Amino acid sequence: MADENATPVPTSIDKPTRPEHVSDKLETPSLDDRCYRVIRLQNQLEVLLVHDPDTDKASAALDVNVGNYSDPEDMPGMAHAVEHLLFMGTEKYPVENAYSQYLSAHSGYSNAYTASTSTNYYFEVAASSSEKVDNAEVRIPNGNIPDISQSESPLYGALDRFAQFFIAPLFLSSTLDRELRAVDSENKKNLQSDQWRLHQLSKTLSNPKHPFCHFSTGNLETLRDKPRERGVEIRQEFIKFYQKHYSANRMKLVVLGRESLDQLEGWVVKLFSNVKNQNLPQNRWDDAQPLTEKELLTQYFAKPVMDSRMLDVHFPFLDEEYLFETQPSRYLSHLIGHEGPGSILAYIKAKGWANGLSAGSMPICPGAALFSISVRLTEDGLKHYKEIVQVIFQYIALLRETPPLKWVVDEMKGMSEVDFRFKQKSPASKTTSKISSVMQKPLPREWLLSGSYLIRRFDAEAISEALSYLRPDNFRLAIVSQNLEGLDQKEPWYGTEYKCEKISRDFLDQIKQAADGSDISRPAALHLPQRNEFIPTKLEVDKKEVKDPLKAPKLIRNDERIRLWWKKDDRFWVPKGNVFLTIRSPLVNVTPENAAKTKLYCELVNDALVEYAYDAEIAGLNYGLGSHTLGLDVEVSGYNDKMSVLLEKVLLSMRELEVRPDRFKVVKERLLRAYRNWDFQQPYKQVGDYTRWLNSEKGWINDQVLAELSHLTESDVQQFYPQILQRAHVEILAHGNIYKEDALNLANLIESTIRPRPLPESQWSIRRSLIYPPGASFSHVRTLKDPANVNHCLEYVLYVGDSADRSLRAKLQLFAQMTEEPAFDRLRTKEQLGYIVFSGVRVNATTMGYRVIIQSERPAGYLEERVEAFLQTFGTGLEAMTAEAFEGHRWSLINRRLEKLKNLGEESQRFWTHVATEYFDFDQVDEDVSHIKTLAKADMVEFFQQYINPSASTRAKLSVHLLAKASAAEQAKSMSPQERNEKLLTLLSQYLSSEAIEADISLLRPRLAAIDIESDGPQSLVQAIGRFLTEDVQLETDKVTAILVKGQGLLEAALPALGIPTSSATQSQANGETESPPANGLINGEADGHGHATSETVVIEDVHAFKAGMAVSAGARPVKDLSEFEDLEPKL
């Protein structure tokens, strides 16, 4: 039922009139086969229509010119909260998850983000509801494309639901508190993120009269608690904000589909013409700047969560809103951020002061921008930060003395033209979301696609004007390190420790002297770059008509040293290539020490290549070097013209690396910090490593490698790495605009440069996964190391079986599809367990399973109970599922599996994944689809009962619990009784909602206030809830009893986190336990010889002993004999 007074915006349905056609001649990449049309509706909503004849995904995005800069001063986070609330039901579609259900049923999804001056909403959905997802319409020369019926196009139904966000959203009272908690959870997710913390500090220390200073995310305090204390009716405030700022003339819509432009236009006119137009002006803040005289010439010192060191120089900068033809900041960022010989980075890196440098302009809003130079400091660099600032200004002086160079702009202009000319397609929703945002800019509509890419002309005057902002009287410094003293202040929103002060007169004089200096005083090592020899010149592509592109690469060399896979691009026709190689060696990962030495070796090679490889990078040619279980990984990708030159240099650097003591010290220290910082990531980013470790026969986790890294010396690495290259087997994939002869030559180059002795196949590493026996239940508990982190994390994994079992894999994928939206809706939207909630397939080296990950302030044991409850409920729903709903899930999954490759990189990654897994299952997609098509509901019920059902004796489970360092009791000490009661109310509201009971939970508030849980015990709480359900909600006695019995276990798990002891918690403390066991009263069970739990759950404490007691799978094997892929004749 719709809420009373639910529709905040009055609507009137007038007969839509024909829209204004603004442009249908957009500048496009050479390979773009889409058609475009820009229209403006009568209500002034501007729309870009995109007809893509070959797409298998349709999408729309709408960008509104209002963001967090428009938040009221007394309710920061308002724009973000409104973004969340628009998803929670509309007048036409009042069910709060109707939109997400529709998208999920049609292979789709949605998302949104709130930026400073805009809010962006987007979705993606299958382009067709029929089985024939690949039979896209053929473009007819005169443009007469047959119409697609609304029932045949999921896009129409999605657009209809989407449009209602901007016509008649409900802002349902029943969803308000939950979505505000989602906002609060999102904010808490970011509290320990240095990216968020340091950006907010920069904002907080800016001009308070400019909205750049705002706290953008919002939390419960700013959006609910404090407004309530002031007597504010918060729902009405959100409605007022929406009514004030959401106007059709501020909106930019992009719609992409297979339908003809005329049909898309008709749909948009029909569905979006009733979006209200208030003729609002563009949001601008021209009367203030983010940094004023008060903030300039200051320096602030800040302590990060992770062990990092940064120096940032921020200049108030030129607003480039109307300089889209020349983009002068790109000239400055190109030269200041250069990494080649003569650059700032090359100079300070040689001094041992820096590991990296970046520079560029950051638009703040129309009328304001900052130009920032960021330096990643070494330990010595922190001590010499003042000298680094002087070097930066010396280089700026060099730019000022040198008139803007046309050849530099010509190089940049030429590369921008090449990049745009050969720009490949992006996923549909990425395309629509980005372009809708670009449409807010004052670009000629013909340049909507090209405007941000192309530099169109050289403008020396504009460059000189931009350079004039980089002055010694127009900047602010930020220094970030954990080793700073005297930090006497805390940033209010994230708690970052800092101090801020005026820059001393002596230091300013030194900076001014550097900025005014001449060639004589400037170090000779600072100079402008030479012409870039990596600029591609051979851009020819021999395009042919190909009816059926090959689905697998060919094996064109297969001997004791090299296995070479190759495919000449027959889909995308761009002058690019991707070359991947694994130098297979059992040495790289046999011990944690070897893993550490291998990692150090890769980092030292990367460090040695920085100056050389930078020119290649800016010319669209990149490389990567890393390691994994089987060996060293090398990748070279980009324009194929000079690919072999870069590859040879990388391989020579690998073969001839001289480990210099000075660089070893810097690189080792940087790597040590990276490993230590791993523990300070968000918990959900850590949990997967533990799960992977507990599913693998062999492998190491972060702590094990870190323990070895600190002991390594330069001689250890110098002596070790030649052993890897001395005896190896090389697996290669060459894909793209590369002929067979070229691929064979690349293989010869690799072999002649590395010069390895053959590694017999009998010495190749074999990856195996653990086999979890039926009925097994395992749990592994870890305490997180970040003392300030408030979030726990659960990864809940159900073992299914061999990942090569096609029938079983099809069932697992379909089960994941069927539960994706319900799991999110139940565990995140309704129960509000945390902002991070996702479910799906987990694939190990040779096995697979179903997983759910939740990051939450709730205890991990409680999270596990809620997952089990969801699965139990879903099982009941599965048995009752209609044939139509089942069929919808089946075809939605098929649509997803048959999703078309968008670009060369996607196809290369798909091929390389099949090679790297050693299954060589290039037909996996087609095989999956053929098996999914045969599945019936009975198959899925049987699958559920065997592998998923929490009460099944055959189910095998692993749960990994990451616990916040502060105990639940310690966290609860800081809560007031009122805060505790509010958390209880939220918990109970979510529980009742999960039981399909709608109740005014506020009636329970006085009942909670009247009891003393600490003295009267948890039973007093149960009694209060019982009276509430009986007297206030007026439920029948039997139903109340059932709810209380079922909810008792949840209270047992959740109350300790609120500082309320329970009988089990009291017993645990008596036994000296400091960490709560997993849910359901799980204990340290024992396993018999086959790994079966003889009591409820085995808690894994000794991982080595655990693995020793487990059976392992067979290693990965090719799905068919490799000879079937061979094409060993050396012909073009």
Coordinates of N, CA, C and O in Angstrom, one line a residue, residues 516-638:
D516 N 61.7 31.8 -8.9 CA 62.3 33.0 -9.7 C 63.6 32.6 -10.3 O 64.2 33.5 -11.0
G517 N 64.1 31.4 -10.0 CA 65.5 31.1 -10.4 C 65.7 31.0 -11.9 O 64.8 30.9 -12.7
S518 N 67.0 31.0 -12.3 CA 67.3 30.9 -13.7 C 68.0 29.5 -13.9 O 68.2 28.7 -13.1
D519 N 68.5 29.3 -15.2 CA 69.2 28.1 -15.6 C 70.4 27.9 -14.7 O 70.7 26.7 -14.4
I520 N 71.0 28.9 -14.2 CA 72.2 28.8 -13.5 C 72.0 28.1 -12.1 O 72.7 27.2 -11.7
S521 N 70.9 28.5 -11.4 CA 70.6 27.9 -10.1 C 69.9 26.6 -10.2 O 69.8 25.8 -9.2
R522 N 69.3 26.3 -11.3 CA 68.4 25.1 -11.5 C 69.3 23.9 -11.8 O 70.2 24.0 -12.6
P523 N 69.0 22.7 -11.1 CA 69.8 21.5 -11.4 C 69.8 21.2 -12.9 O 68.7 21.2 -13.5
A524 N 70.9 20.8 -13.4 CA 71.0 20.5 -14.9 C 70.2 19.3 -15.2 O 69.8 19.1 -16.4
A525 N 69.9 18.4 -14.2 CA 69.2 17.2 -14.4 C 67.7 17.5 -14.7 O 67.0 16.6 -15.1
L526 N 67.2 18.7 -14.4 CA 65.9 19.0 -14.7 C 65.8 19.6 -16.1 O 66.4 20.6 -16.4
H527 N 65.1 19.0 -17.0 CA 64.9 19.5 -18.4 C 63.7 18.9 -19.0 O 63.1 17.9 -18.5
L528 N 63.2 19.5 -20.1 CA 62.0 19.0 -20.7 C 62.2 17.7 -21.5 O 63.4 17.4 -21.8
P529 N 61.2 16.9 -21.7 CA 61.4 15.6 -22.3 C 61.7 15.7 -23.8 O 61.5 16.8 -24.5
Q530 N 62.3 14.6 -24.3 CA 62.5 14.5 -25.8 C 61.3 14.1 -26.5 O 60.3 13.7 -25.9
R531 N 61.3 14.1 -27.8 CA 60.2 13.6 -28.6 C 60.0 12.1 -28.3 O 60.9 11.4 -28.1
N532 N 58.7 11.7 -28.3 CA 58.4 10.3 -27.9 C 58.5 9.4 -29.1 O 57.7 9.4 -30.0
E533 N 59.4 8.4 -29.0 CA 59.7 7.5 -30.0 C 58.6 6.4 -30.1 O 58.6 5.6 -31.0
F534 N 57.8 6.3 -29.0 CA 56.8 5.2 -29.0 C 55.5 5.6 -29.6 O 54.6 4.8 -29.7
I535 N 55.4 6.8 -30.1 CA 54.1 7.2 -30.8 C 53.9 6.3 -32.0 O 54.7 6.1 -32.8
P536 N 52.7 5.6 -32.0 CA 52.5 4.6 -33.1 C 52.3 5.3 -34.4 O 51.6 6.4 -34.5
T537 N 52.9 4.7 -35.5 CA 52.7 5.3 -36.8 C 52.0 4.3 -37.8 O 51.4 4.7 -38.7
K538 N 52.2 3.0 -37.5 CA 51.6 2.0 -38.3 C 50.2 1.6 -37.6 O 50.2 0.8 -36.7
L539 N 49.2 2.1 -38.2 CA 47.8 1.9 -37.6 C 46.9 1.2 -38.6 O 45.7 1.2 -38.4
E540 N 47.5 0.5 -39.5 CA 46.7 -0.2 -40.5 C 46.1 -1.5 -39.9 O 46.7 -2.2 -39.1
V541 N 44.8 -1.8 -40.3 CA 44.2 -3.0 -39.9 C 43.5 -3.6 -41.1 O 42.8 -3.0 -41.8
D542 N 43.9 -4.9 -41.4 CA 43.3 -5.6 -42.5 C 42.0 -6.2 -42.2 O 41.8 -7.4 -41.8
K543 N 40.9 -5.3 -42.3 CA 39.6 -5.8 -41.8 C 39.0 -6.6 -42.9 O 39.0 -6.3 -44.1
K544 N 38.4 -7.7 -42.5 CA 37.7 -8.7 -43.4 C 36.3 -9.0 -42.9 O 36.1 -8.9 -41.7
E545 N 35.4 -9.4 -43.7 CA 34.1 -9.8 -43.3 C 34.2 -11.2 -42.7 O 34.7 -12.1 -43.4
V546 N 33.9 -11.4 -41.5 CA 34.0 -12.7 -40.8 C 32.6 -13.0 -40.3 O 32.0 -12.3 -39.5
K547 N 32.0 -14.1 -40.8 CA 30.7 -14.5 -40.4 C 30.7 -15.0 -39.0 O 29.8 -14.6 -38.2
D548 N 31.6 -15.9 -38.6 CA 31.6 -16.5 -37.3 C 33.1 -16.3 -36.7 O 33.9 -17.1 -37.1
P549 N 33.3 -15.3 -35.9 CA 34.6 -15.2 -35.3 C 35.0 -16.4 -34.5 O 34.2 -17.1 -34.0
L550 N 36.3 -16.7 -34.6 CA 36.8 -17.9 -33.8 C 36.6 -17.7 -32.3 O 36.8 -16.7 -31.8
K551 N 36.2 -18.8 -31.7 CA 35.9 -18.8 -30.2 C 37.1 -19.2 -29.4 O 37.0 -19.2 -28.2
A552 N 38.2 -19.6 -30.1 CA 39.4 -20.1 -29.3 C 40.6 -19.7 -30.1 O 40.6 -19.7 -31.4
P553 N 41.7 -19.5 -29.4 CA 43.0 -19.3 -30.1 C 43.5 -20.6 -30.6 O 43.1 -21.7 -30.2
K554 N 44.5 -20.5 -31.5 CA 45.1 -21.7 -32.1 C 46.5 -21.9 -31.4 O 47.1 -20.9 -30.9
L555 N 46.9 -23.1 -31.2 CA 48.1 -23.5 -30.6 C 49.1 -23.6 -31.7 O 49.1 -24.6 -32.5
I556 N 50.0 -22.6 -31.9 CA 50.9 -22.6 -33.1 C 52.3 -23.0 -32.8 O 53.2 -23.0 -33.7
R557 N 52.6 -23.2 -31.5 CA 53.9 -23.7 -31.2 C 53.8 -24.5 -29.8 O 53.1 -24.0 -28.9
N558 N 54.3 -25.7 -29.8 CA 54.1 -26.5 -28.6 C 55.3 -27.4 -28.4 O 55.4 -28.5 -29.1
D559 N 56.3 -27.0 -27.7 CA 57.5 -27.8 -27.5 C 57.9 -27.7 -26.0 O 57.2 -27.2 -25.2
E560 N 59.1 -28.2 -25.7 CA 59.6 -28.3 -24.4 C 59.8 -27.0 -23.7 O 59.9 -26.9 -22.5
R561 N 60.0 -25.9 -24.5 CA 60.3 -24.6 -23.9 C 59.1 -23.7 -23.9 O 58.9 -22.9 -23.0
I562 N 58.3 -23.8 -25.0 CA 57.2 -22.7 -25.2 C 56.0 -23.4 -25.7 O 56.0 -24.3 -26.5
R563 N 54.8 -22.9 -25.2 CA 53.5 -23.2 -25.7 C 52.9 -21.9 -26.1 O 52.7 -21.0 -25.3
L564 N 52.7 -21.7 -27.4 CA 52.2 -20.4 -27.9 C 50.8 -20.5 -28.5 O 50.5 -21.2 -29.4
W565 N 49.9 -19.7 -27.8 CA 48.5 -19.6 -28.3 C 48.4 -18.3 -29.1 O 48.9 -17.2 -28.6
W566 N 47.6 -18.3 -30.2 CA 47.5 -17.1 -31.0 C 46.2 -17.0 -31.7 O 45.6 -18.0 -32.0
K567 N 45.7 -15.8 -31.7 CA 44.5 -15.5 -32.5 C 44.6 -14.1 -33.1 O 44.8 -13.2 -32.4
K568 N 44.5 -14.1 -34.4 CA 44.4 -12.8 -35.1 C 43.0 -12.2 -34.9 O 42.0 -12.9 -35.1
D569 N 42.9 -11.0 -34.4 CA 41.6 -10.4 -34.1 C 40.7 -10.4 -35.3 O 41.0 -10.0 -36.4
D570 N 39.5 -11.0 -35.1 CA 38.5 -11.0 -36.2 C 37.1 -10.5 -35.7 O 36.1 -10.8 -36.2
R571 N 37.2 -9.6 -34.6 CA 36.0 -9.0 -34.1 C 36.0 -7.5 -34.0 O 35.0 -6.8 -34.3
F572 N 37.1 -7.0 -33.6 CA 37.2 -5.6 -33.1 C 37.9 -4.6 -34.1 O 37.7 -3.4 -34.1
W573 N 38.9 -5.2 -34.8 CA 39.6 -4.5 -35.9 C 40.2 -3.2 -35.5 O 40.1 -2.1 -36.1
V574 N 41.0 -3.3 -34.4 CA 41.7 -2.1 -33.9 C 43.2 -2.5 -34.0 O 43.6 -3.6 -33.9
P575 N 44.1 -1.5 -34.2 CA 45.5 -1.7 -34.3 C 46.2 -2.0 -33.0 O 47.2 -1.3 -32.7
K576 N 45.7 -2.9 -32.2 CA 46.1 -3.2 -30.9 C 46.4 -4.6 -30.7 O 45.8 -5.5 -31.5
G577 N 47.1 -5.0 -29.7 CA 47.4 -6.4 -29.4 C 47.6 -6.5 -27.9 O 47.8 -5.6 -27.2
N578 N 47.4 -7.8 -27.4 CA 47.7 -8.1 -26.1 C 48.5 -9.4 -26.1 O 48.2 -10.4 -26.7
V579 N 49.7 -9.3 -25.4 CA 50.6 -10.5 -25.2 C 50.7 -10.8 -23.8 O 51.1 -9.9 -23.0
F580 N 50.3 -12.0 -23.4 CA 50.4 -12.5 -22.0 C 51.4 -13.6 -22.0 O 51.4 -14.5 -22.9
L581 N 52.3 -13.7 -21.0 CA 53.1 -14.9 -20.8 C 53.3 -15.2 -19.4 O 53.4 -14.3 -18.5
T582 N 53.3 -16.5 -19.1 CA 53.7 -17.0 -17.8 C 55.0 -17.7 -17.9 O 55.1 -18.7 -18.7
I583 N 56.0 -17.3 -17.2 CA 57.3 -18.0 -17.1 C 57.1 -19.0 -15.9 O 57.3 -18.7 -14.8
R584 N 56.8 -20.2 -16.3 CA 56.4 -21.2 -15.3 C 57.7 -21.7 -14.6 O 58.6 -22.2 -15.2
S585 N 57.6 -21.6 -13.3 CA 58.7 -22.1 -12.4 C 58.2 -22.5 -11.1 O 57.5 -21.7 -10.4
P586 N 58.5 -23.7 -10.6 CA 58.0 -24.1 -9.2 C 58.7 -23.4 -8.1 O 58.3 -23.4 -7.0
L587 N 59.8 -22.6 -8.4 CA 60.5 -22.0 -7.4 C 59.8 -20.7 -6.8 O 60.0 -20.4 -5.6
V588 N 59.0 -20.1 -7.6 CA 58.5 -18.8 -7.2 C 57.6 -18.8 -6.0 O 57.5 -17.8 -5.2
N589 N 56.9 -19.9 -5.7 CA 55.9 -20.0 -4.6 C 56.1 -21.2 -3.7 O 55.2 -21.5 -2.9
V590 N 57.2 -21.8 -3.8 CA 57.4 -23.1 -3.0 C 57.4 -22.8 -1.5 O 57.0 -23.7 -0.7
T591 N 57.9 -21.7 -1.1 CA 57.9 -21.3 0.3 C 57.5 -19.8 0.4 O 57.6 -19.1 -0.6
P592 N 57.1 -19.3 1.6 CA 56.8 -17.9 1.7 C 58.1 -17.1 1.4 O 58.0 -16.0 0.9
E593 N 59.2 -17.6 1.8 CA 60.5 -16.8 1.5 C 60.7 -16.6 0.0 O 61.0 -15.5 -0.5
N594 N 60.5 -17.7 -0.8 CA 60.6 -17.6 -2.2 C 59.5 -16.6 -2.8 O 59.8 -15.9 -3.7
A595 N 58.3 -16.7 -2.2 CA 57.3 -15.8 -2.7 C 57.7 -14.3 -2.4 O 57.4 -13.5 -3.3
A596 N 58.3 -14.1 -1.3 CA 58.7 -12.7 -0.9 C 59.9 -12.3 -1.9 O 59.9 -11.1 -2.3
K597 N 60.8 -13.2 -2.1 CA 61.9 -12.8 -3.0 C 61.4 -12.6 -4.5 O 61.9 -11.6 -5.1
T598 N 60.5 -13.4 -4.9 CA 59.9 -13.2 -6.2 C 59.2 -11.8 -6.3 O 59.3 -11.1 -7.3
K599 N 58.4 -11.5 -5.3 CA 57.7 -10.2 -5.3 C 58.7 -9.0 -5.3 O 58.5 -8.1 -6.0
L600 N 59.8 -9.1 -4.5 CA 60.8 -8.1 -4.5 C 61.5 -8.0 -5.8 O 61.7 -6.8 -6.3
Y601 N 61.8 -9.1 -6.4 CA 62.4 -9.1 -7.8 C 61.5 -8.3 -8.8 O 62.0 -7.4 -9.5
C602 N 60.2 -8.6 -8.8 CA 59.3 -8.0 -9.7 C 59.2 -6.5 -9.5 O 59.3 -5.7 -10.4
E603 N 59.2 -6.1 -8.2 CA 59.1 -4.7 -7.9 C 60.4 -3.9 -8.3 O 60.4 -2.8 -8.7
L604 N 61.6 -4.6 -8.1 CA 62.8 -4.0 -8.5 C 62.9 -3.8 -10.1 O 63.4 -2.8 -10.5
V605 N 62.4 -4.8 -10.8 CA 62.4 -4.6 -12.3 C 61.5 -3.5 -12.7 O 61.8 -2.6 -13.5
N606 N 60.3 -3.4 -12.1 CA 59.4 -2.3 -12.3 C 60.0 -1.0 -12.0 O 59.8 0.0 -12.8
D607 N 60.7 -0.9 -10.9 CA 61.4 0.3 -10.5 C 62.4 0.7 -11.5 O 62.5 1.9 -11.8
A608 N 63.1 -0.2 -12.0 CA 64.2 0.1 -13.0 C 63.6 0.5 -14.4 O 64.3 1.2 -15.1
L609 N 62.4 0.2 -14.7 CA 61.8 0.5 -16.0 C 61.0 1.8 -16.0 O 60.5 2.1 -17.1
V610 N 60.8 2.4 -14.9 CA 59.9 3.6 -14.8 C 60.2 4.6 -15.9 O 59.3 5.0 -16.6
E611 N 61.4 5.1 -16.0 CA 61.7 6.2 -16.9 C 61.5 5.7 -18.4 O 61.0 6.4 -19.2
Y612 N 62.0 4.5 -18.7 CA 61.9 4.0 -20.1 C 60.5 3.8 -20.5 O 60.0 4.2 -21.6
A613 N 59.7 3.1 -19.6 CA 58.4 2.7 -20.0 C 57.3 3.8 -20.0 O 56.2 3.7 -20.5
Y614 N 57.7 5.0 -19.4 CA 56.7 6.1 -19.3 C 56.3 6.6 -20.7 O 55.1 6.8 -21.0
D615 N 57.3 6.8 -21.6 CA 56.9 7.2 -23.0 C 56.0 6.2 -23.6 O 55.1 6.6 -24.4
A616 N 56.3 4.9 -23.4 CA 55.4 3.9 -24.0 C 54.0 4.0 -23.4 O 53.0 3.9 -24.2
E617 N 53.9 4.3 -22.1 CA 52.6 4.4 -21.5 C 51.8 5.5 -22.1 O 50.6 5.4 -22.4
I618 N 52.4 6.7 -22.2 CA 51.6 7.8 -22.8 C 51.3 7.7 -24.3 O 50.5 8.4 -24.8
A619 N 52.0 6.7 -24.9 CA 51.7 6.4 -26.3 C 50.8 5.2 -26.4 O 50.7 4.6 -27.5
G620 N 50.1 4.9 -25.4 CA 49.1 3.8 -25.4 C 49.7 2.4 -25.4 O 49.0 1.5 -25.9
L621 N 50.9 2.2 -24.9 CA 51.5 0.9 -24.8 C 51.9 0.6 -23.4 O 52.7 1.4 -22.8
N622 N 51.4 -0.4 -22.7 CA 51.6 -0.7 -21.3 C 52.2 -2.1 -21.1 O 52.0 -3.0 -21.9
Y623 N 52.9 -2.2 -20.0 CA 53.3 -3.6 -19.6 C 53.0 -3.8 -18.1 O 52.7 -2.9 -17.4
G624 N 53.0 -5.1 -17.7 CA 52.8 -5.4 -16.4 C 53.7 -6.6 -16.0 O 54.0 -7.5 -16.9
L625 N 54.2 -6.6 -14.8 CA 55.1 -7.8 -14.3 C 54.7 -8.1 -12.9 O 54.6 -7.2 -12.1
G626 N 54.3 -9.4 -12.7 CA 54.0 -9.8 -11.4 C 54.2 -11.3 -11.2 O 54.8 -11.9 -12.1
S627 N 53.7 -11.8 -10.1 CA 53.9 -13.3 -9.9 C 52.6 -13.9 -9.4 O 51.8 -13.2 -8.8
H628 N 52.5 -15.2 -9.5 CA 51.4 -15.9 -8.9 C 51.8 -17.3 -8.7 O 53.0 -17.6 -8.8
T629 N 50.9 -18.2 -8.4 CA 51.3 -19.6 -7.9 C 52.2 -20.3 -8.9 O 53.1 -21.0 -8.5
L630 N 52.0 -20.2 -10.2 CA 52.7 -21.0 -11.2 C 54.0 -20.4 -11.6 O 54.8 -21.1 -12.2
G631 N 54.1 -19.1 -11.5 CA 55.4 -18.4 -12.0 C 55.3 -16.9 -12.1 O 54.5 -16.3 -11.4
L632 N 56.1 -16.4 -13.0 CA 56.1 -15.0 -13.3 C 55.1 -14.6 -14.4 O 55.0 -15.4 -15.4
D633 N 54.4 -13.6 -14.3 CA 53.4 -13.1 -15.3 C 53.9 -11.8 -15.9 O 54.2 -10.9 -15.2
V634 N 54.0 -11.8 -17.3 CA 54.3 -10.6 -18.0 C 53.2 -10.3 -19.0 O 52.7 -11.2 -19.6
E635 N 52.9 -9.0 -19.1 CA 51.8 -8.6 -20.0 C 52.3 -7.4 -20.8 O 52.8 -6.4 -20.1
V636 N 52.1 -7.3 -22.1 CA 52.3 -6.1 -22.9 C 51.0 -5.9 -23.7 O 50.6 -6.8 -24.4
S637 N 50.5 -4.7 -23.6 CA 49.2 -4.5 -24.3 C 49.2 -3.0 -24.9 O 49.8 -2.1 -24.3
G638 N 48.4 -2.9 -25.9 CA 48.3 -1.5 -26.5 C 48.5 -1.6 -28.0 O 48.3 -2.6 -28.7

